[in-house]
Short mmCIF file of C-alpha atoms and ligand atoms in Angstrom, two decimals:
data_model
loop_
_atom_site.label_atom_id
_atom_site.label_comp_id
_atom_site.label_asym_id
_atom_site.label_seq_id
_atom_site.Cartn_x
_atom_site.Cartn_y
_atom_site.Cartn_z
CA MET A 1 98.92 65.65 104.80
CA LYS A 2 102.46 66.63 105.78
CA TYR A 3 106.02 66.08 104.01
CA ARG A 4 107.72 63.08 105.21
CA SER A 5 110.94 62.06 103.51
CA SER A 6 113.41 63.93 101.95
CA LYS A 7 113.11 60.39 99.36
CA THR A 8 109.62 60.89 99.02
CA MET A 9 110.34 64.47 98.58
CA LEU A 10 112.98 63.83 95.68
CA PHE A 11 110.96 61.66 93.84
CA THR A 12 107.60 64.19 93.82
CA LEU A 13 110.19 66.66 92.55
CA ALA A 14 111.82 64.57 89.94
CA CYS A 15 108.09 63.35 88.69
CA VAL A 16 106.96 66.79 88.74
CA MET A 17 109.61 68.25 86.78
CA LEU A 18 110.37 65.50 84.39
CA SER A 19 106.89 64.82 83.70
CA ALA A 20 107.77 61.31 84.36
CA CYS A 21 104.65 60.59 85.57
CA GLY A 22 102.86 60.72 82.63
CA SER A 23 99.71 58.28 82.61
CA ALA A 24 96.31 59.31 83.74
CA GLN A 25 96.85 56.71 87.08
CA ASN A 26 100.21 58.60 87.70
CA ASN A 27 98.59 61.82 87.55
CA THR A 28 96.27 61.36 90.00
CA ALA A 29 99.13 59.94 92.14
CA LYS A 30 101.03 63.14 91.34
CA LYS A 31 98.51 65.44 92.93
CA THR A 32 98.06 63.11 95.94
CA ALA A 33 101.47 63.40 96.29
CA LEU A 34 102.13 67.08 96.46
CA PRO A 35 101.89 68.27 99.75
CA ALA A 36 99.15 71.42 100.25
CA LEU A 37 100.79 74.46 101.56
CA LYS A 38 96.92 75.35 103.41
CA ASP A 39 97.45 71.92 104.82
CA VAL A 40 101.21 71.81 105.58
CA PHE A 41 100.87 75.31 107.89
CA ASN A 42 97.15 74.40 108.73
CA ASN A 43 97.93 74.77 112.55
CA ASP A 44 99.99 78.03 112.06
CA PHE A 45 98.35 80.94 109.67
CA LEU A 46 96.09 80.82 106.48
CA ILE A 47 98.12 80.52 103.30
CA GLY A 48 96.56 82.85 100.65
CA THR A 49 97.12 83.92 96.88
CA ALA A 50 96.47 86.79 94.52
CA LEU A 51 93.94 86.32 91.83
CA ASN A 52 93.56 88.14 88.48
CA ALA A 53 90.58 88.56 86.88
CA ARG A 54 91.01 85.49 84.18
CA GLN A 55 91.22 83.38 87.06
CA ILE A 56 88.44 84.54 88.96
CA GLU A 57 86.23 84.00 85.78
CA GLY A 58 87.67 80.52 85.76
CA LYS A 59 89.25 81.28 82.47
CA ASP A 60 92.78 79.66 83.97
CA PRO A 61 92.38 75.81 83.74
CA GLY A 62 96.27 75.75 85.61
CA ALA A 63 95.00 78.29 88.60
CA ALA A 64 91.56 76.29 88.98
CA ALA A 65 93.25 73.54 89.86
CA LEU A 66 95.79 74.51 91.89
CA VAL A 67 94.41 77.22 93.73
CA PRO A 68 91.67 74.93 96.02
CA GLN A 69 93.93 72.50 96.56
CA GLN A 70 97.22 74.75 97.66
CA PHE A 71 95.39 77.65 99.11
CA ASN A 72 92.75 78.89 101.84
CA ALA A 73 92.87 82.50 101.37
CA ALA A 74 93.01 85.17 98.38
CA THR A 75 92.90 88.49 97.82
CA PRO A 76 91.84 89.90 94.59
CA GLU A 77 94.77 91.43 92.88
CA ASN A 78 92.64 94.61 90.92
CA ILE A 79 88.99 93.84 90.93
CA MET A 80 87.79 95.28 93.98
CA LYS A 81 90.05 98.59 93.33
CA ALA A 82 87.83 101.21 93.26
CA GLU A 83 88.82 102.14 89.67
CA VAL A 84 87.26 98.69 88.61
CA ILE A 85 84.17 98.06 91.14
CA HIS A 86 83.17 101.99 91.44
CA PRO A 87 83.91 103.30 87.79
CA ALA A 88 81.60 106.55 88.08
CA TRP A 89 79.58 107.96 91.03
CA ASP A 90 76.58 105.52 90.94
CA GLN A 91 77.62 102.84 89.08
CA TYR A 92 79.23 99.94 90.68
CA ASN A 93 80.53 96.60 89.07
CA PHE A 94 79.75 94.04 91.56
CA GLU A 95 80.08 91.03 89.11
CA LEU A 96 83.61 89.92 89.43
CA ALA A 97 83.75 90.42 93.23
CA ASP A 98 80.04 88.35 93.77
CA LYS A 99 82.04 85.52 91.61
CA LEU A 100 85.04 85.45 93.97
CA VAL A 101 82.80 85.31 97.17
CA ALA A 102 81.13 82.42 95.82
CA TYR A 103 84.60 80.57 94.59
CA GLY A 104 85.69 81.53 97.91
CA LYS A 105 82.67 79.83 99.53
CA LYS A 106 82.64 76.80 97.13
CA ASN A 107 86.09 76.01 97.94
CA ASN A 108 86.79 77.12 101.54
CA ILE A 109 88.82 79.89 100.65
CA GLN A 110 88.62 82.83 102.68
CA ILE A 111 88.68 86.22 101.00
CA ASN A 112 90.85 89.35 101.76
CA ALA A 113 88.79 92.55 100.00
CA HIS A 114 91.68 94.76 98.58
CA THR A 115 91.25 97.57 98.59
CA LEU A 116 88.90 100.37 99.99
CA ILE A 117 90.87 103.62 100.23
CA TRP A 118 93.66 104.20 98.12
CA HIS A 119 95.60 106.59 96.33
CA SER A 120 96.38 104.85 93.38
CA GLN A 121 93.95 103.23 90.61
CA LEU A 122 91.34 105.69 91.52
CA PRO A 123 88.21 106.16 88.87
CA GLY A 124 88.95 109.52 86.34
CA PHE A 125 85.45 110.86 88.00
CA VAL A 126 87.47 110.93 91.68
CA ARG A 127 90.95 112.01 90.12
CA SER A 128 89.44 115.09 89.06
CA MET A 129 87.04 116.21 92.36
CA LYS A 130 88.30 120.01 92.94
CA ASP A 131 85.73 120.13 96.30
CA ALA A 132 86.37 118.52 99.64
CA ASP A 133 82.28 117.89 99.78
CA SER A 134 82.42 115.70 96.41
CA VAL A 135 85.25 113.77 97.78
CA LYS A 136 83.85 113.16 101.64
CA GLN A 137 80.59 112.49 100.11
CA TYR A 138 82.33 109.54 97.46
CA PHE A 139 84.77 108.32 100.51
CA THR A 140 81.60 107.91 102.65
CA ASN A 141 78.85 106.11 99.57
CA HIS A 142 82.15 103.93 98.44
CA ILE A 143 83.65 102.62 101.87
CA LYS A 144 79.51 102.12 103.05
CA THR A 145 78.73 100.25 99.59
CA LEU A 146 81.49 97.95 99.45
CA ALA A 147 82.26 97.24 103.22
CA GLY A 148 78.80 96.75 103.58
CA ARG A 149 77.91 94.44 100.82
CA TYR A 150 80.46 92.12 101.80
CA ASP A 151 79.97 91.99 105.45
CA GLY A 152 80.25 88.85 106.47
CA LYS A 153 80.92 87.48 103.20
CA VAL A 154 84.57 88.54 103.36
CA LEU A 155 86.85 87.59 106.10
CA SER A 156 88.71 91.08 105.73
CA TRP A 157 89.19 94.45 104.33
CA ASP A 158 92.36 96.44 103.34
CA VAL A 159 90.70 99.20 104.85
CA VAL A 160 93.46 101.93 103.99
CA ASN A 161 96.17 100.78 101.45
CA GLU A 162 99.67 102.78 101.25
CA ALA A 163 98.76 106.08 103.34
CA LEU A 164 102.43 106.85 104.51
CA ASN A 165 105.72 107.88 102.61
CA GLU A 166 109.16 106.35 103.51
CA ASP A 167 109.78 108.29 106.04
CA GLY A 168 106.85 107.64 107.92
CA THR A 169 104.61 110.71 107.46
CA MET A 170 101.61 110.83 105.60
CA ARG A 171 101.49 110.50 101.70
CA LYS A 172 100.62 113.06 99.86
CA SER A 173 96.98 112.00 98.39
CA ILE A 174 93.62 113.56 97.34
CA PHE A 175 92.15 112.05 100.62
CA LEU A 176 94.95 113.94 102.66
CA ASP A 177 94.49 117.07 100.58
CA LYS A 178 90.69 117.12 100.66
CA LEU A 179 89.87 115.29 103.92
CA GLY A 180 92.71 116.17 106.17
CA ASN A 181 94.90 113.94 108.24
CA ASN A 182 92.08 112.20 109.44
CA PHE A 183 90.83 110.37 106.93
CA VAL A 184 92.36 107.02 108.07
CA VAL A 185 90.64 107.23 111.50
CA GLU A 186 87.28 107.92 109.54
CA ALA A 187 87.78 105.21 106.98
CA PHE A 188 88.22 102.93 109.49
CA ARG A 189 85.31 104.43 111.27
CA LEU A 190 82.86 103.90 108.15
CA ALA A 191 84.41 100.43 107.85
CA ALA A 192 83.58 99.47 111.46
CA GLU A 193 80.21 100.73 111.27
CA ALA A 194 79.45 99.07 107.63
CA ALA A 195 81.01 95.95 108.46
CA PRO A 196 80.97 94.43 111.80
CA HIS A 197 81.56 90.95 110.84
CA THR A 198 84.64 91.90 109.10
CA GLU A 199 88.03 92.05 110.20
CA LEU A 200 90.01 95.55 109.03
CA TYR A 201 93.48 96.14 108.13
CA TYR A 202 95.81 98.73 107.19
CA ASN A 203 97.87 97.13 104.69
CA ASP A 204 101.09 98.88 103.39
CA TYR A 205 104.56 98.15 101.87
CA ASN A 206 108.31 98.59 103.10
CA ILE A 207 106.42 99.08 106.40
CA GLU A 208 109.09 96.84 108.33
CA GLN A 209 111.59 99.59 107.82
CA PRO A 210 112.37 101.96 110.88
CA LYS A 211 110.73 104.98 109.66
CA LYS A 212 107.83 103.47 107.95
CA ARG A 213 107.06 101.18 110.91
CA ALA A 214 107.41 103.94 113.21
CA GLY A 215 105.01 105.42 111.21
CA THR A 216 102.28 102.86 110.66
CA VAL A 217 102.30 102.31 114.90
CA THR A 218 101.52 105.94 115.17
CA LEU A 219 98.68 105.80 112.57
CA VAL A 220 97.10 102.49 114.32
CA LYS A 221 97.64 104.20 117.75
CA LYS A 222 95.98 107.16 116.59
CA ILE A 223 93.01 105.10 115.09
CA GLN A 224 92.74 103.05 118.54
CA ALA A 225 93.01 106.39 120.81
CA ALA A 226 90.10 107.63 118.63
CA GLY A 227 87.99 104.53 119.63
CA VAL A 228 88.07 102.96 116.49
CA ARG A 229 88.37 99.29 115.13
CA ILE A 230 91.30 98.05 113.79
CA ASP A 231 92.22 94.07 113.41
CA GLY A 232 95.30 93.87 111.86
CA ILE A 233 98.26 95.47 110.17
CA GLY A 234 99.09 94.03 106.54
CA ILE A 235 103.09 93.99 105.97
CA GLN A 236 103.11 93.52 101.71
CA GLY A 237 106.32 91.74 101.39
CA HIS A 238 107.51 92.87 98.08
CA TRP A 239 111.17 91.75 98.70
CA HIS A 240 114.41 91.21 96.93
CA LEU A 241 116.87 88.30 96.76
CA GLY A 242 119.33 88.21 98.87
CA LYS A 243 117.97 91.43 100.84
CA ILE A 244 115.23 90.50 102.38
CA PRO A 245 115.33 92.53 105.74
CA PHE A 246 115.04 89.59 108.39
CA ASN A 247 115.49 91.18 111.50
CA ASP A 248 112.99 94.54 110.45
CA ILE A 249 110.72 92.19 109.37
CA GLU A 250 111.21 90.28 113.21
CA ALA A 251 111.22 94.05 114.90
CA SER A 252 107.80 94.45 112.90
CA ILE A 253 105.88 91.53 113.72
CA ASN A 254 106.57 92.33 117.56
CA GLU A 255 106.09 95.79 117.40
CA PHE A 256 102.94 95.43 115.52
CA ALA A 257 101.72 92.53 117.76
CA ALA A 258 102.34 94.43 120.85
CA LEU A 259 99.71 96.94 119.25
CA GLY A 260 96.71 93.93 119.99
CA VAL A 261 96.25 93.73 116.25
CA LYS A 262 97.14 90.52 114.24
CA VAL A 263 100.21 90.73 111.74
CA MET A 264 99.61 89.69 107.98
CA PHE A 265 101.94 89.05 105.39
CA THR A 266 99.61 90.32 102.46
CA GLU A 267 101.78 90.40 98.93
CA LEU A 268 104.69 88.50 99.19
CA ASP A 269 107.27 87.65 96.07
CA ILE A 270 110.66 87.94 95.96
CA GLU A 271 112.24 89.63 93.14
CA VAL A 272 115.72 88.06 91.45
CA LEU A 273 115.90 90.54 88.71
CA PRO A 274 118.34 93.58 89.32
CA ARG A 275 116.22 96.45 90.64
CA ASP A 276 117.75 99.63 92.41
CA PHE A 277 115.27 100.61 94.83
CA SER A 278 113.13 98.50 97.18
CA GLY A 279 109.08 98.78 97.88
CA ALA A 280 106.25 98.96 95.37
CA ASP A 281 105.34 102.46 94.41
CA VAL A 282 103.46 101.56 90.99
CA ASN A 283 104.60 105.06 89.94
CA GLN A 284 107.89 103.91 90.27
CA ARG A 285 109.92 102.80 87.04
CA MET A 286 113.15 101.65 85.30
CA GLU A 287 114.39 101.92 81.42
CA ASN A 288 114.40 98.65 79.93
CA ASN A 289 118.04 96.87 78.66
CA ALA A 290 119.04 93.15 78.20
CA THR A 291 120.99 93.40 81.59
CA LEU A 292 118.23 93.73 83.35
CA ASN A 293 116.43 90.93 81.98
CA PRO A 294 118.94 88.02 82.40
CA TYR A 295 116.83 84.85 82.71
CA VAL A 296 114.77 85.07 79.78
CA LYS A 297 115.57 81.29 78.91
CA GLY A 298 115.13 79.97 82.54
CA LEU A 299 116.46 80.62 86.17
CA PRO A 300 120.22 79.51 86.56
CA ASP A 301 120.10 76.41 89.21
CA SER A 302 122.54 78.80 91.53
CA VAL A 303 119.46 81.32 91.53
CA GLN A 304 116.89 78.64 91.85
CA GLN A 305 118.54 77.49 95.16
CA GLN A 306 119.29 81.24 96.66
CA LEU A 307 115.52 81.76 96.27
CA ALA A 308 114.84 78.13 97.88
CA ASP A 309 117.37 79.54 101.20
CA ASP A 310 115.63 82.91 100.92
CA TYR A 311 111.93 81.57 101.23
CA GLY A 312 113.32 78.79 103.83
CA LYS A 313 114.77 81.48 106.27
CA LEU A 314 111.55 83.33 105.85
CA PHE A 315 109.05 81.13 106.51
CA ALA A 316 111.27 79.80 109.16
CA LEU A 317 110.78 83.09 110.80
CA PHE A 318 106.75 83.11 110.29
CA LEU A 319 106.52 79.71 111.82
CA LYS A 320 108.67 81.53 115.02
CA TYR A 321 105.74 84.13 115.28
CA LYS A 322 102.99 81.99 114.04
CA ASP A 323 100.65 82.93 117.19
CA LYS A 324 101.37 86.68 115.77
CA ILE A 325 100.88 85.82 112.35
CA GLY A 326 97.20 85.50 110.56
CA ARG A 327 97.83 84.97 107.09
CA VAL A 328 100.92 85.05 104.72
CA THR A 329 99.87 85.44 100.84
CA PHE A 330 101.76 85.38 97.55
CA TRP A 331 101.04 88.35 95.36
CA GLY A 332 100.33 85.83 92.63
CA VAL A 333 99.51 81.99 91.51
CA ASN A 334 102.53 81.25 89.50
CA ASP A 335 105.86 83.32 88.03
CA GLY A 336 103.97 84.08 84.47
CA GLN A 337 101.36 86.14 85.98
CA SER A 338 103.21 87.80 88.61
CA TRP A 339 103.29 91.80 88.16
CA LEU A 340 106.95 91.91 88.51
CA ASN A 341 107.02 90.60 85.12
CA GLY A 342 105.88 94.36 83.86
CA TRP A 343 107.28 96.35 86.80
CA PRO A 344 109.56 98.33 87.08
CA VAL A 345 110.44 96.90 83.58
CA ARG A 346 108.41 96.07 81.09
CA GLY A 347 108.52 92.79 79.07
CA ARG A 348 110.94 90.86 81.73
CA THR A 349 110.95 87.55 82.71
CA ASN A 350 110.55 87.24 86.47
CA TYR A 351 110.62 84.18 89.15
CA PRO A 352 109.30 85.55 92.16
CA LEU A 353 106.73 82.75 93.48
CA LEU A 354 106.74 79.35 94.64
CA PHE A 355 105.25 77.86 91.50
CA ASP A 356 106.54 78.28 87.70
CA ARG A 357 105.20 79.08 84.64
CA ALA A 358 103.82 75.36 84.03
CA PHE A 359 101.96 75.86 87.67
CA GLN A 360 104.60 73.42 89.04
CA PRO A 361 106.35 73.41 92.36
CA LYS A 362 110.09 75.11 92.54
CA PRO A 363 112.94 74.08 94.79
CA ALA A 364 111.48 76.94 96.91
CA PHE A 365 108.06 75.38 97.25
CA PHE A 366 109.63 72.54 98.77
CA ARG A 367 112.09 74.31 101.21
CA VAL A 368 108.85 75.76 102.28
CA VAL A 369 107.05 72.52 103.05
CA GLY A 370 110.06 70.77 104.34
CA LEU A 371 110.46 73.24 107.16
CA LYS A 372 107.38 71.15 108.27
CA LYS A 373 108.94 68.04 108.34
CA ASP A 374 108.60 65.26 111.07
CA GLN A 375 106.96 67.87 113.18
O1 9MR B 401 99.92 93.21 91.05
C1 9MR B 401 98.53 94.76 90.56
C2 9MR B 401 98.82 95.29 89.25
O2 9MR B 401 98.40 93.89 88.70
C3 9MR B 401 98.47 96.10 89.01
O3 9MR B 401 98.79 96.34 88.03
C4 9MR B 401 99.24 97.42 90.14
C5 9MR B 401 98.40 98.99 89.72
O4 9MR B 401 97.81 99.02 90.51
O5 9MR B 401 98.38 97.02 91.55
C6 9MR B 401 99.53 95.26 91.42
O6 9MR B 401 99.21 95.42 92.78
C7 9MR B 401 99.43 96.28 93.75
C8 9MR B 401 98.74 96.03 95.32
O7 9MR B 401 97.40 96.22 95.04
C9 9MR B 401 99.41 97.10 96.47
N1 9MR B 401 100.40 97.10 96.58
C10 9MR B 401 101.36 96.88 95.36
C11 9MR B 401 101.01 96.15 94.90
C12 9MR B 401 102.17 95.43 93.51
O8 9MR B 401 101.98 96.54 92.74
#
């Protein structure tokens, strides 16, 4: 279903926001009137969302209704990270990941599994390892077990997440320390062996920035030179209102695609609150104070419009390069569940996504959908 006229758009917006479509009959009309992102961009790229544990367990009714209507891809926000899915040497918690796979199958939602090898959110037994042999054994078991179990059941894996520093050099981590520079190549080699039917991606934030972009190109070339398969690069896309690096994003799409891999936007959100650094390093934090949390009572219209402008320009760029882009995934279903309410300052009220806290579409949603109007 395509979004056709601005009149219809305004009507839907009014209906949705003022709840003027209150009757049961009109509720059905409201649902069918709202365009679905996955349909609007059907010929362009997959449209994904991150799902938290409650949503995967079916305990979030708003998400249960909205997600299958709007999205055809999903990434588990936390439940497939090592700390959760592999908490002890011989213990795996597959339950929620299995549920997610079943949910995807039932609702025609492709799953991007996140993530096999990441320096962060490691279980205690790994963090305390001292000798290289134990780390190597853990690394091999972890990748083989998870990539093998979900092969053919998930579309893709973020095989390695955030292995680079801002200057493009390799980030310090237990893997770099104990396994050496080649650990990324080895991770992809093991994943490719265990999951021949799954696409394999490198995923990181700020890799559209020139130095980190160059580091990514070097890393991917190294994997390819070793004769190991890599299918895609995920640009996370944690950006800030009014500061989206459009030129760098465009250059990155071209440079990454020239490596013969697909480009994905994997964790998209646009932060509207003040912050004095960019990126998504979960270890970076800022002190809380009232000036850092200005929109507790709601987002001013001017900011709402700027968010719509930024999202509109971003999706226009994505559409320009739709042949090179496989998927665009938002990091969360609605504003209320976004990680940006708790980071880098705890307890803020943030508005980074296309759906508000009541799962209603924001002006940014209509701007994005409107790009395809009459096409
Ligand atoms: O959104 C995730 C949040 O709930 C976790 O507390 C956090 C800490 O690990 O991770 C967040 O997701 C991160 C993702 O896995 C990797 N890129 C940065 C994301 C935002 O921090």
